[in-house]
Coordinates of C-alpha atoms and ligand atoms in Angstrom, one line a residue:
M1 CA 41.0 40.1 -8.1
F2 CA 37.4 41.0 -7.8
S3 CA 35.6 43.8 -6.2
Y4 CA 32.7 43.3 -3.8
K5 CA 29.3 44.9 -4.7
I6 CA 27.8 46.9 -1.8
S7 CA 25.0 48.6 -3.7
D8 CA 24.1 49.1 -7.4
S9 CA 26.7 51.9 -7.6
L10 CA 29.1 51.2 -4.8
Y11 CA 31.9 48.6 -4.8
Y12 CA 34.5 47.6 -2.2
V13 CA 38.0 47.5 -3.8
G14 CA 40.1 47.3 -0.6
V15 CA 42.6 44.7 0.4
N16 CA 43.6 42.6 3.4
D17 CA 47.1 42.7 5.0
R18 CA 48.0 39.5 6.7
K19 CA 51.7 40.1 6.6
T20 CA 52.3 43.2 8.7
E21 CA 53.1 42.2 12.3
L22 CA 53.0 45.7 13.8
F23 CA 50.6 48.5 12.8
E24 CA 52.6 51.8 12.7
R25 CA 55.4 49.4 13.7
L26 CA 54.0 49.6 17.2
V27 CA 50.7 47.8 17.6
P28 CA 50.5 44.0 17.1
L29 CA 48.1 42.7 14.4
P30 CA 47.2 39.2 15.4
Y31 CA 44.2 39.2 13.1
G32 CA 45.7 41.4 10.3
V33 CA 44.1 44.6 9.0
S34 CA 42.2 45.7 5.9
Y35 CA 42.9 48.8 4.0
N36 CA 39.5 49.8 2.6
S37 CA 38.9 51.6 -0.7
Y38 CA 35.6 52.1 -2.4
L39 CA 34.5 52.8 -6.0
L40 CA 31.3 54.8 -6.7
I41 CA 30.1 54.5 -10.3
D42 CA 27.7 57.2 -11.6
E43 CA 27.9 59.6 -14.6
K44 CA 31.3 60.2 -13.0
V45 CA 33.4 57.6 -11.3
A46 CA 34.9 58.4 -7.9
L47 CA 37.5 56.3 -6.0
F48 CA 37.4 56.8 -2.2
D49 CA 41.0 56.5 -0.9
S50 CA 43.9 54.5 -2.1
V51 CA 45.6 51.7 -0.1
E52 CA 49.1 50.9 1.3
I53 CA 51.7 50.8 -1.5
C54 CA 52.4 47.0 -1.3
Y55 CA 48.8 46.3 -2.1
A56 CA 48.2 49.1 -4.7
E57 CA 48.4 46.7 -7.7
K58 CA 45.8 44.4 -6.2
T59 CA 43.4 47.3 -5.7
L60 CA 44.0 48.6 -9.2
E61 CA 43.3 45.1 -10.6
K62 CA 40.0 45.1 -8.7
I63 CA 39.2 48.6 -10.0
Q64 CA 40.0 47.6 -13.6
N65 CA 37.8 44.5 -13.4
T66 CA 34.9 46.5 -12.0
L67 CA 35.1 49.5 -14.4
G68 CA 35.9 47.6 -17.6
G69 CA 37.2 50.3 -19.9
R70 CA 36.0 53.3 -17.9
N71 CA 38.3 55.7 -16.2
I72 CA 38.3 57.1 -12.7
D73 CA 37.3 60.7 -12.7
Y74 CA 38.0 61.6 -9.1
L75 CA 40.1 60.3 -6.2
I76 CA 38.5 61.5 -2.9
I77 CA 41.2 61.5 -0.3
H78 CA 40.0 61.4 3.3
H79 CA 43.3 60.8 5.1
L80 CA 47.0 61.0 4.2
E81 CA 48.4 58.5 6.6
P82 CA 50.5 56.2 4.3
D83 CA 48.4 53.1 5.0
H84 CA 45.9 54.8 2.7
S85 CA 48.0 57.2 0.6
S86 CA 51.2 55.4 -0.3
G87 CA 49.5 53.8 -3.2
I88 CA 48.2 57.0 -4.7
Q89 CA 51.1 57.5 -7.2
Q90 CA 50.4 54.0 -8.7
C91 CA 46.8 55.0 -9.1
L92 CA 47.8 58.2 -10.8
D93 CA 50.2 56.3 -13.1
K94 CA 47.4 54.1 -14.3
Y95 CA 44.7 56.8 -14.4
P96 CA 46.6 60.0 -15.1
D97 CA 43.5 62.1 -15.7
I98 CA 42.2 61.7 -12.2
Q99 CA 41.3 64.8 -10.3
I100 CA 42.1 64.6 -6.6
I101 CA 39.6 66.0 -4.2
C102 CA 40.8 66.7 -0.7
T103 CA 41.2 69.3 2.0
K104 CA 43.8 72.1 1.8
K105 CA 45.9 70.4 4.5
A106 CA 45.8 67.1 2.7
A107 CA 47.0 68.9 -0.5
E108 CA 50.0 70.2 1.5
M109 CA 50.8 66.6 2.7
L110 CA 50.4 65.2 -0.8
Q111 CA 53.2 67.6 -1.9
G112 CA 55.3 66.9 1.1
F113 CA 55.0 63.1 1.1
Y114 CA 54.8 62.3 -2.6
G115 CA 55.6 65.5 -4.6
I116 CA 52.1 65.4 -6.0
N117 CA 50.7 68.9 -6.7
A118 CA 48.8 68.8 -10.0
N119 CA 45.1 68.3 -10.8
I120 CA 44.0 68.8 -7.2
K121 CA 40.8 70.4 -6.1
T122 CA 40.6 71.4 -2.5
V123 CA 37.2 71.6 -0.9
N124 CA 35.5 73.4 2.0
E125 CA 33.6 72.1 5.0
G126 CA 30.0 71.4 3.9
E127 CA 30.7 71.8 0.2
E128 CA 28.6 69.6 -2.1
F129 CA 30.0 67.8 -5.2
S130 CA 27.9 66.0 -7.8
L131 CA 28.8 62.7 -9.5
G132 CA 25.4 62.5 -11.3
K133 CA 22.7 60.9 -9.3
H134 CA 25.0 60.9 -6.2
T135 CA 25.9 64.0 -4.3
L136 CA 28.9 64.1 -2.0
K137 CA 29.0 66.5 1.0
F138 CA 32.3 67.0 2.8
I139 CA 32.6 66.9 6.6
F140 CA 35.9 68.0 8.0
A141 CA 37.2 65.8 10.8
P142 CA 40.5 67.3 11.9
M143 CA 42.6 65.3 14.4
V144 CA 40.6 62.1 13.8
H145 CA 43.4 61.4 13.9
W146 CA 45.5 63.6 11.6
P147 CA 44.7 67.3 10.9
E148 CA 43.9 66.9 7.2
V149 CA 41.1 64.3 7.7
M150 CA 37.7 64.7 6.2
M151 CA 34.7 62.4 5.9
T152 CA 32.2 62.4 3.0
Y153 CA 28.5 61.9 3.3
E154 CA 26.7 60.7 0.1
I155 CA 23.2 62.0 0.2
S156 CA 21.2 59.7 -2.1
E157 CA 22.3 56.4 -0.5
K158 CA 23.0 57.9 3.0
I159 CA 26.5 56.6 3.1
L160 CA 29.1 58.0 5.5
F161 CA 32.7 57.5 4.3
S162 CA 34.2 57.9 7.7
A163 CA 38.0 57.8 7.2
D164 CA 39.6 56.0 10.2
A165 CA 36.6 56.5 12.4
F166 CA 34.6 53.4 13.2
G167 CA 37.5 51.4 11.9
C168 CA 39.0 48.3 13.5
F169 CA 41.8 45.9 13.1
G170 CA 41.1 42.5 11.6
T171 CA 41.0 41.3 8.0
L172 CA 37.8 40.8 6.0
D173 CA 37.9 37.0 5.6
G174 CA 35.3 36.8 2.9
G175 CA 32.5 39.3 2.7
V176 CA 32.5 43.0 3.6
L177 CA 29.1 43.9 5.0
D178 CA 28.6 43.5 8.7
N179 CA 25.3 41.6 8.2
Q180 CA 27.3 38.7 6.5
L181 CA 30.0 38.5 9.1
N182 CA 30.4 37.3 12.6
V183 CA 31.1 40.8 13.8
E184 CA 31.7 39.9 17.4
R185 CA 35.4 39.3 16.8
Y186 CA 35.7 42.9 15.4
F187 CA 34.5 44.8 18.4
P188 CA 37.4 44.1 20.8
E189 CA 39.7 45.0 17.9
M190 CA 37.7 48.2 17.4
E191 CA 38.4 49.2 21.0
R192 CA 42.1 48.3 20.6
Y193 CA 42.3 50.3 17.4
Y194 CA 40.5 53.3 18.9
V195 CA 42.6 53.5 22.0
N196 CA 46.0 52.9 20.4
I197 CA 45.6 54.9 17.2
V198 CA 43.0 57.6 17.8
G199 CA 42.8 57.6 21.6
K200 CA 44.6 60.9 22.3
Y201 CA 41.9 62.8 20.3
G202 CA 38.7 62.2 22.2
L203 CA 37.5 65.8 21.9
P204 CA 37.9 66.0 18.1
V205 CA 36.1 62.6 17.9
Q206 CA 33.2 64.0 19.9
T207 CA 33.0 67.1 17.7
V208 CA 32.9 65.2 14.5
L209 CA 30.4 62.6 15.9
K210 CA 28.0 65.5 16.6
K211 CA 28.5 66.8 13.0
A212 CA 28.3 63.5 11.2
L213 CA 25.4 62.1 13.2
N214 CA 23.2 65.1 12.1
Y215 CA 22.7 63.1 8.8
P216 CA 20.7 60.0 8.5
I217 CA 23.2 57.2 8.0
E218 CA 22.4 53.8 6.5
T219 CA 26.0 52.7 5.7
I220 CA 29.3 53.5 7.2
C221 CA 32.3 52.9 5.0
S222 CA 35.4 53.1 7.2
L223 CA 39.0 52.8 6.1
H224 CA 39.5 49.6 8.2
G225 CA 37.3 46.7 8.9
P226 CA 33.7 45.8 7.9
V227 CA 31.2 48.1 6.2
W228 CA 28.6 48.8 8.9
Q229 CA 24.9 48.7 8.2
Q230 CA 23.2 46.6 10.9
N231 CA 25.5 47.6 13.7
I232 CA 25.7 51.3 13.2
E233 CA 24.3 52.1 16.6
R234 CA 26.8 49.8 18.3
V235 CA 29.9 51.1 16.6
V236 CA 28.9 54.7 17.1
G237 CA 28.3 53.8 20.7
I238 CA 31.8 52.3 21.1
Y239 CA 33.4 55.5 19.6
D240 CA 31.2 57.7 21.7
R241 CA 31.9 55.9 25.0
L242 CA 35.7 55.6 24.4
S243 CA 36.1 59.2 23.2
K244 CA 34.1 60.5 26.2
Q245 CA 36.4 58.4 28.3
D246 CA 33.5 57.1 30.3
G247 CA 34.7 53.8 31.8
E248 CA 32.4 50.9 32.2
D249 CA 32.0 49.3 35.7
G250 CA 35.1 47.2 36.3
V251 CA 38.6 47.2 37.6
V252 CA 41.9 46.8 35.7
I253 CA 44.9 45.9 37.8
V254 CA 48.2 46.4 36.1
Y255 CA 51.4 45.4 37.7
G256 CA 55.1 44.7 37.1
S257 CA 56.8 42.1 39.2
M258 CA 60.3 40.6 39.0
Y259 CA 60.1 38.0 41.7
S260 CA 56.3 37.7 42.3
H261 CA 56.0 39.9 45.5
T262 CA 54.2 42.7 43.7
E263 CA 52.2 40.0 41.8
A264 CA 51.0 38.5 45.1
M265 CA 49.6 42.0 46.1
A266 CA 47.9 42.3 42.7
E267 CA 46.2 39.0 43.2
A268 CA 45.0 39.9 46.7
I269 CA 43.6 43.2 45.3
A270 CA 41.9 41.2 42.5
D271 CA 40.3 38.9 45.2
G272 CA 38.9 41.9 46.9
A273 CA 37.5 43.5 43.7
L274 CA 36.0 40.2 42.7
S275 CA 34.0 40.1 45.9
V276 CA 32.1 43.0 44.3
T277 CA 32.2 42.6 40.5
K278 CA 33.1 40.0 38.0
N279 CA 34.7 42.7 35.7
V280 CA 38.2 42.4 37.1
I281 CA 41.1 42.2 34.7
L282 CA 44.7 41.5 35.8
H283 CA 47.6 42.5 33.5
D284 CA 51.2 41.5 34.1
V285 CA 53.1 44.1 32.1
S286 CA 55.8 41.6 31.3
K287 CA 53.2 39.2 29.8
S288 CA 50.3 41.2 28.3
D289 CA 50.8 43.4 25.3
I290 CA 50.7 47.1 26.2
S291 CA 48.2 47.8 23.4
Q292 CA 45.7 45.5 25.2
I293 CA 46.6 46.9 28.7
I294 CA 45.9 50.5 27.7
T295 CA 42.7 49.4 25.9
D296 CA 41.4 47.8 29.1
I297 CA 42.4 50.9 31.2
F298 CA 40.3 53.0 28.7
K299 CA 37.4 50.5 28.9
Y300 CA 37.0 50.3 32.7
K301 CA 36.5 52.9 35.4
G302 CA 38.8 51.4 38.1
F303 CA 42.5 51.6 37.5
V304 CA 44.9 50.0 40.0
I305 CA 48.6 50.1 39.2
G306 CA 51.5 48.4 41.0
S307 CA 55.3 48.4 40.7
P308 CA 58.4 47.4 42.6
T309 CA 60.9 50.2 43.0
Y310 CA 63.5 49.6 40.3
N311 CA 66.7 51.6 40.1
G312 CA 65.0 54.2 42.4
A313 CA 62.1 54.5 40.0
I314 CA 59.0 52.7 38.5
F315 CA 59.6 49.3 36.9
P316 CA 60.3 50.2 33.2
K317 CA 57.3 48.4 31.7
V318 CA 55.0 49.9 34.2
Q319 CA 56.5 53.3 33.4
D320 CA 55.6 52.6 29.7
V321 CA 52.0 52.2 30.7
V322 CA 52.0 55.4 32.8
E323 CA 53.5 57.3 29.8
K324 CA 51.0 55.9 27.3
I325 CA 48.1 56.8 29.5
E326 CA 49.4 60.2 30.3
L327 CA 50.1 60.9 26.5
R328 CA 46.4 60.0 25.8
G329 CA 45.2 62.2 28.6
L330 CA 42.8 59.6 30.0
K331 CA 40.5 61.2 32.5
N332 CA 37.9 60.2 35.1
R333 CA 39.4 57.1 36.7
I334 CA 39.1 55.7 40.2
F335 CA 42.7 55.0 41.1
A336 CA 44.8 53.1 43.5
S337 CA 48.5 52.1 43.6
F338 CA 50.7 49.6 45.3
G339 CA 54.1 48.2 45.2
S340 CA 57.2 46.7 47.0
F341 CA 60.8 47.7 47.6
T342 CA 63.9 46.1 49.0
W343 CA 65.9 48.9 50.5
A344 CA 64.2 52.3 49.6
G345 CA 60.7 52.8 48.3
M346 CA 60.0 55.2 45.4
A347 CA 57.7 53.6 42.8
V348 CA 54.5 54.0 44.7
K349 CA 55.2 57.7 45.4
L350 CA 55.8 58.2 41.7
L351 CA 52.6 56.3 40.8
N352 CA 50.7 58.5 43.2
E353 CA 52.1 61.6 41.6
F354 CA 51.0 60.3 38.3
G355 CA 47.5 59.8 39.7
E356 CA 47.5 63.4 41.0
R357 CA 48.7 64.8 37.6
M358 CA 45.8 62.9 35.9
K359 CA 43.4 64.2 38.6
Y360 CA 42.2 60.7 39.3
E361 CA 40.1 60.0 42.4
Q362 CA 42.6 58.2 44.7
I363 CA 41.1 55.4 46.8
G364 CA 44.3 54.1 48.5
S365 CA 47.9 53.2 48.2
I366 CA 50.0 50.5 49.9
E367 CA 53.7 49.9 49.7
V368 CA 55.4 46.9 51.4
K369 CA 59.1 46.3 52.2
H370 CA 60.5 43.0 50.9
S371 CA 57.4 40.8 50.6
M372 CA 53.7 40.6 51.4
K373 CA 53.0 38.7 54.6
M374 CA 49.8 36.9 55.4
S375 CA 49.1 39.7 57.8
D376 CA 49.2 42.2 54.9
Y377 CA 46.7 40.2 52.8
E378 CA 43.6 41.8 54.3
A379 CA 44.8 45.4 53.5
F380 CA 45.3 44.5 49.8
Y381 CA 42.0 42.6 49.7
N382 CA 40.2 45.6 51.2
L383 CA 41.8 48.0 48.8
G384 CA 40.4 45.9 45.9
K385 CA 37.0 45.7 47.5
R386 CA 37.0 49.5 48.2
I387 CA 37.7 50.5 44.6
A388 CA 35.1 48.1 43.2
L389 CA 32.5 49.4 45.7
R390 CA 33.3 53.0 44.9
I391 CA 32.7 52.3 41.2
T392 CA 29.3 50.7 41.9
E393 CA 28.3 53.9 43.8
D394 CA 28.4 56.0 40.5
Ligands
FEO401 FE1 44.3 54.1 8.8 FE2 45.2 57.0 10.4 O1 45.3 55.6 9.1

């Protein structure tokens, strides 16, 4: 197990997880995930975050091979979520003299999760801490995406250790630095990571972006995914756009359909939207993974949702989408709804109430009994066209 040299002083000692199927046992990991950990070697040695417990031995082997006989003086903890903290005890077992550096809230969690309460130094926002030639400055980042989170800015090399921020799903399949990798595959996974993991906390992300971006940054060391150097502007832009909840031009049509009647409506709406823009995405809730559905709803300005009435309510998998969007408080969408029913309509009424609760601009709503007829096609086509045209007006 070998570390990866980022600079004369900084080494990557993180690991790849290609075994876990569901992150947080919720979100699929088709391309795996990395748990990043970094070693800064100066007069003092600092380790930036541990890793998930199953991979702790791998990281410790990398550390040992990098340090030779030296010890770790400090463990800087940015985030206590167990994908980064469950390996801490193994680290302390091997290097018992480590002093832990973290926020006061992180210290409470260390005690609560792991019973660790000795040799901890809690730090304050803006506090500086010297390792020799390198000086660390701590930037608190509460709710990105837990309350104890902080980032660290290293002044001499202009490195931002950014905790989960600017992270993405996807393993590092050889290499660590973005300038060595085909990074295009990481950007969709960054969007899916942001929306599903951090998405509820847009305002805290905006606050910390303003603080952290006050410093000149040449390297971003996140807890997941590549180390960013050449693409800093782009990854900051992705986080900025998604956290502001500014949708791009485009229409996402999400529907549930048991026997294809609501599906036929969705396709007619897509036809209409496509007459205005190529950015039209159709998701059948029974086919697409919900993590990708909500990512696309975050990404685009137009949001059309359809459901048959099912047990006097919204089709269950469409209801899941509604709840996930409501939980994340997504704002500023141009909205329309549609659906079908057999003996009594209810789903479209409930979808419209959702749109009202979210304060979306409602463009239209169509509900059809039994099935869509040829004579109905134009109304659905026009609904798709109207929503796409409305978006281009902005
Ligand atoms: Fe990667 Fe919030 O943990």
